[in-house]
Amino acid sequence: MSRPARTAVLRDAVGLGVAVGLYGVAFGAAADAAGLDPWQALVTSLLMFTGASQFAMVGVLGAGGGGPAAIGSALLLGTRNTVYGVRLAPLLAPRGLPRRLGTAHWVIDETTALAVAAPDRGLARLGFLTGGATIYVVWNATTLVGALGAAALGETAQAALDAVVPAAFLALLWPRLRAGAEEPAVARRVALGGAAVALLLTPFVPPGVQVVAAVVAVALAGRPREGAA
């Protein structure tokens, strides 16, 4: 492990971690708008630690949906982390139950990208752990800041927080749909299809159900085809 390579991995991991972790402010504000207390928002970030699922949960709750729909949406969006875990297990090879559990908790989009992009196993572990620790600390700190700040706003300003969840979702989604993403045209079609399903169902189903249906539709659309290379 050369010093320049190690420095580059640390720089990328910390930079990405800070940039992504700052989105915690939006989650804290969205959680407050959905009716969660600041401590509830913080506990959610500490224990869930998967942004898309967290935003889905508070989005459903904020729209008046029930607990089962909110939890179902969060779980369906979080299933991708299981796939990441299967990919990372042989690469990171954590030993012992405590390390395996800790590693699993930090398996998200960004830490997976950092680990997979590293040139060797040692740098993969370094990138994963550095990125995971940075995102975890910054995300939880900014979640509390966002929740406390939103709680201190007046009623007019709090009403504007309804736009936080869709705006944050778009911010998380957009980089994955740009030309640099793998199979960007397919990703855009699948994303638009999921959005269409959610919009069409919104007038007819209870809050949150359209999110679950859209996630299921996207998962089915993205499944491997028989005979595909």
Coordinates of C-alpha atoms in Angstrom, one line a residue:
M1 CA 0.0 0.0 0.0
S2 CA 1.8 3.1 -1.2
R3 CA 1.6 6.4 0.6
P4 CA 0.1 8.3 -2.5
A5 CA -2.5 5.6 -2.9
R6 CA -3.4 5.7 0.7
T7 CA -3.6 9.5 0.7
A8 CA -5.9 9.4 -2.4
V9 CA -8.3 6.9 -0.8
L10 CA -8.4 8.9 2.5
R11 CA -9.0 12.2 0.6
D12 CA -11.8 10.7 -1.5
A13 CA -13.4 8.9 1.5
V14 CA -13.4 12.0 3.7
G15 CA -14.6 14.3 1.0
L16 CA -17.4 12.0 -0.1
G17 CA -18.3 11.4 3.5
V18 CA -18.7 15.1 4.4
A19 CA -20.6 15.9 1.2
V20 CA -23.1 13.0 1.7
G21 CA -23.3 13.5 5.5
L22 CA -24.5 17.1 5.1
Y23 CA -27.8 15.7 3.7
G24 CA -28.6 14.8 7.3
V25 CA -29.8 18.3 7.8
A26 CA -32.5 17.7 5.2
F27 CA -33.5 14.5 6.9
G28 CA -33.7 16.1 10.3
A29 CA -35.9 18.9 8.9
A30 CA -38.1 16.3 7.1
A31 CA -38.4 14.2 10.3
D32 CA -39.6 17.2 12.2
A33 CA -42.1 18.1 9.5
A34 CA -43.4 14.5 9.7
G35 CA -44.0 14.8 13.5
L36 CA -40.9 13.2 14.9
D37 CA -39.1 14.7 17.9
P38 CA -35.5 15.6 17.5
W39 CA -34.4 12.6 19.6
Q40 CA -36.5 10.3 17.4
A41 CA -34.9 11.7 14.3
L42 CA -31.5 11.1 15.8
V43 CA -32.2 7.6 16.9
T44 CA -33.6 6.8 13.4
S45 CA -30.3 8.0 11.8
L46 CA -28.2 6.1 14.3
L47 CA -30.0 2.8 13.9
M48 CA -31.2 2.9 10.3
F49 CA -28.3 4.8 8.6
T50 CA -29.5 4.5 5.1
G51 CA -30.7 7.8 3.6
A52 CA -33.2 6.7 1.0
S53 CA -35.0 4.5 3.4
Q54 CA -35.1 7.2 6.1
F55 CA -36.5 9.7 3.7
A56 CA -39.1 7.2 2.4
M57 CA -40.2 6.5 6.0
V58 CA -40.7 10.1 7.0
G59 CA -42.2 10.9 3.7
V60 CA -44.9 8.4 4.2
L61 CA -45.5 9.4 7.8
G62 CA -45.6 13.1 6.8
A63 CA -48.2 12.3 4.1
G64 CA -50.4 10.7 6.7
G65 CA -49.5 7.1 6.0
G66 CA -49.5 4.4 8.7
G67 CA -46.6 2.7 10.3
P68 CA -46.7 -0.5 8.2
A69 CA -46.6 1.5 4.9
A70 CA -43.7 3.6 6.2
I71 CA -41.7 0.6 7.4
G72 CA -42.5 -1.4 4.2
S73 CA -41.2 1.5 2.0
A74 CA -38.1 1.8 4.1
L75 CA -37.4 -2.0 4.0
L76 CA -37.9 -2.3 0.3
L77 CA -35.5 0.5 -0.5
G78 CA -33.0 -1.0 1.9
T79 CA -32.9 -4.4 0.3
R80 CA -30.2 -3.1 -2.1
N81 CA -27.9 -3.0 0.9
T82 CA -28.2 -6.8 1.2
V83 CA -26.9 -7.1 -2.4
Y84 CA -24.0 -4.8 -1.6
G85 CA -23.2 -6.9 1.5
V86 CA -22.9 -10.0 -0.6
R87 CA -20.5 -8.2 -2.8
L88 CA -18.4 -6.7 0.0
A89 CA -18.3 -9.7 2.4
P90 CA -15.4 -11.5 0.6
L91 CA -13.6 -8.2 -0.2
L92 CA -13.6 -6.8 3.4
A93 CA -13.7 -10.2 5.1
P94 CA -14.5 -8.9 8.6
R95 CA -13.7 -11.4 11.4
G96 CA -15.9 -12.1 14.4
L97 CA -19.5 -11.3 15.0
P98 CA -19.1 -7.7 16.4
R99 CA -17.0 -6.7 13.4
R100 CA -19.4 -8.3 10.9
L101 CA -22.4 -6.5 12.5
G102 CA -20.5 -3.2 12.5
T103 CA -19.5 -3.6 8.9
A104 CA -23.0 -4.5 7.9
H105 CA -24.4 -1.3 9.5
W106 CA -22.1 0.8 7.3
V107 CA -23.0 -0.9 4.0
I108 CA -24.6 1.8 1.9
D109 CA -24.2 3.1 -1.6
E110 CA -21.2 5.4 -0.9
T111 CA -19.2 3.0 1.2
T112 CA -19.7 0.2 -1.3
A113 CA -18.5 2.5 -4.2
L114 CA -15.4 3.4 -2.2
A115 CA -14.5 -0.2 -1.4
V116 CA -15.2 -1.5 -4.9
A117 CA -13.2 1.3 -6.6
A118 CA -10.1 0.7 -4.4
P119 CA -7.2 -1.1 -6.2
D120 CA -6.5 -3.7 -3.5
R121 CA -8.1 -5.2 -0.4
G122 CA -6.2 -3.1 2.1
L123 CA -7.3 0.1 0.4
A124 CA -10.8 -1.2 0.0
R125 CA -11.0 -1.7 3.8
L126 CA -9.5 1.8 4.4
G127 CA -11.9 3.5 2.0
F128 CA -14.9 1.6 3.5
L129 CA -14.1 2.3 7.1
T130 CA -13.0 6.0 6.6
G131 CA -16.0 6.8 4.4
G132 CA -18.4 4.9 6.7
A133 CA -17.1 6.6 9.8
T134 CA -17.1 10.1 8.2
I135 CA -20.7 9.7 6.8
Y136 CA -22.0 8.2 10.1
V137 CA -20.6 11.0 12.3
V138 CA -21.6 13.9 10.0
W139 CA -25.0 12.4 9.0
N140 CA -26.0 12.0 12.7
A141 CA -24.7 15.4 13.8
T142 CA -26.5 17.2 10.9
T143 CA -29.7 15.2 11.5
L144 CA -29.8 16.7 15.0
V145 CA -29.0 20.1 13.7
G146 CA -31.7 19.9 11.1
A147 CA -34.3 18.6 13.5
L148 CA -33.6 21.2 16.2
G149 CA -33.4 24.0 13.6
A150 CA -36.7 23.0 12.1
A151 CA -38.4 22.8 15.5
A152 CA -37.4 26.4 16.2
L153 CA -38.9 27.7 12.9
G154 CA -42.3 29.4 12.8
E155 CA -45.4 27.8 11.3
T156 CA -45.0 29.4 7.9
A157 CA -41.4 28.2 7.5
Q158 CA -42.3 24.8 8.8
A159 CA -45.0 24.5 6.1
A160 CA -42.2 25.0 3.5
L161 CA -40.5 21.9 4.8
D162 CA -43.0 19.8 2.8
A163 CA -40.6 20.2 -0.1
V164 CA -37.6 18.8 1.7
V165 CA -38.3 15.1 1.2
P166 CA -38.9 15.3 -2.6
A167 CA -35.9 17.7 -3.0
A168 CA -33.6 15.5 -1.0
F169 CA -34.7 12.4 -2.9
L170 CA -34.0 14.1 -6.2
A171 CA -30.6 15.2 -4.9
L172 CA -29.7 11.6 -4.0
L173 CA -31.1 10.2 -7.2
W174 CA -29.8 12.6 -9.8
P175 CA -26.1 11.6 -9.8
R176 CA -27.2 8.0 -10.5
L177 CA -29.1 9.0 -13.6
R178 CA -26.4 11.1 -15.3
A179 CA -24.3 9.9 -18.1
G180 CA -21.5 8.6 -15.8
A181 CA -23.8 6.0 -14.3
E182 CA -23.7 2.4 -15.4
E183 CA -26.4 1.9 -18.1
P184 CA -27.8 5.5 -17.6
A185 CA -30.5 5.2 -20.2
V186 CA -31.9 2.1 -18.5
A187 CA -31.7 3.7 -15.1
R188 CA -33.6 6.7 -16.3
R189 CA -36.3 4.6 -17.9
V190 CA -36.7 2.6 -14.7
A191 CA -36.8 5.7 -12.5
L192 CA -39.4 7.4 -14.7
G193 CA -41.5 4.2 -14.7
G194 CA -41.4 4.1 -10.9
A195 CA -42.4 7.7 -10.7
A196 CA -45.3 7.1 -13.1
V197 CA -46.6 4.2 -11.0
A198 CA -46.4 6.3 -7.9
L199 CA -48.2 9.3 -9.5
L200 CA -50.9 7.2 -11.1
L201 CA -51.7 5.4 -7.8
T202 CA -51.6 8.5 -5.5
P203 CA -55.3 9.5 -5.9
F204 CA -56.5 6.0 -5.3
V205 CA -54.5 4.4 -2.5
P206 CA -53.7 5.3 1.1
P207 CA -50.5 7.4 1.7
G208 CA -47.4 5.3 1.4
V209 CA -48.8 2.5 -0.6
Q210 CA -47.9 4.1 -3.9
V211 CA -44.2 4.3 -2.7
V212 CA -44.2 0.5 -1.9
A213 CA -45.8 -0.2 -5.3
A214 CA -43.3 1.9 -7.2
V215 CA -40.4 0.2 -5.5
V216 CA -41.8 -3.2 -6.3
A217 CA -42.3 -2.2 -9.9
V218 CA -38.8 -0.9 -10.2
A219 CA -37.4 -4.1 -8.7
L220 CA -39.3 -6.2 -11.2
A221 CA -38.2 -4.0 -14.1
G222 CA -34.6 -4.3 -13.0
R223 CA -34.5 -8.1 -12.5
P224 CA -32.2 -10.0 -14.8
R225 CA -33.7 -11.3 -18.0
E226 CA -33.4 -15.0 -18.9
G227 CA -30.8 -15.5 -21.5
A228 CA -29.1 -12.2 -20.8
A229 CA -25.3 -12.2 -21.0

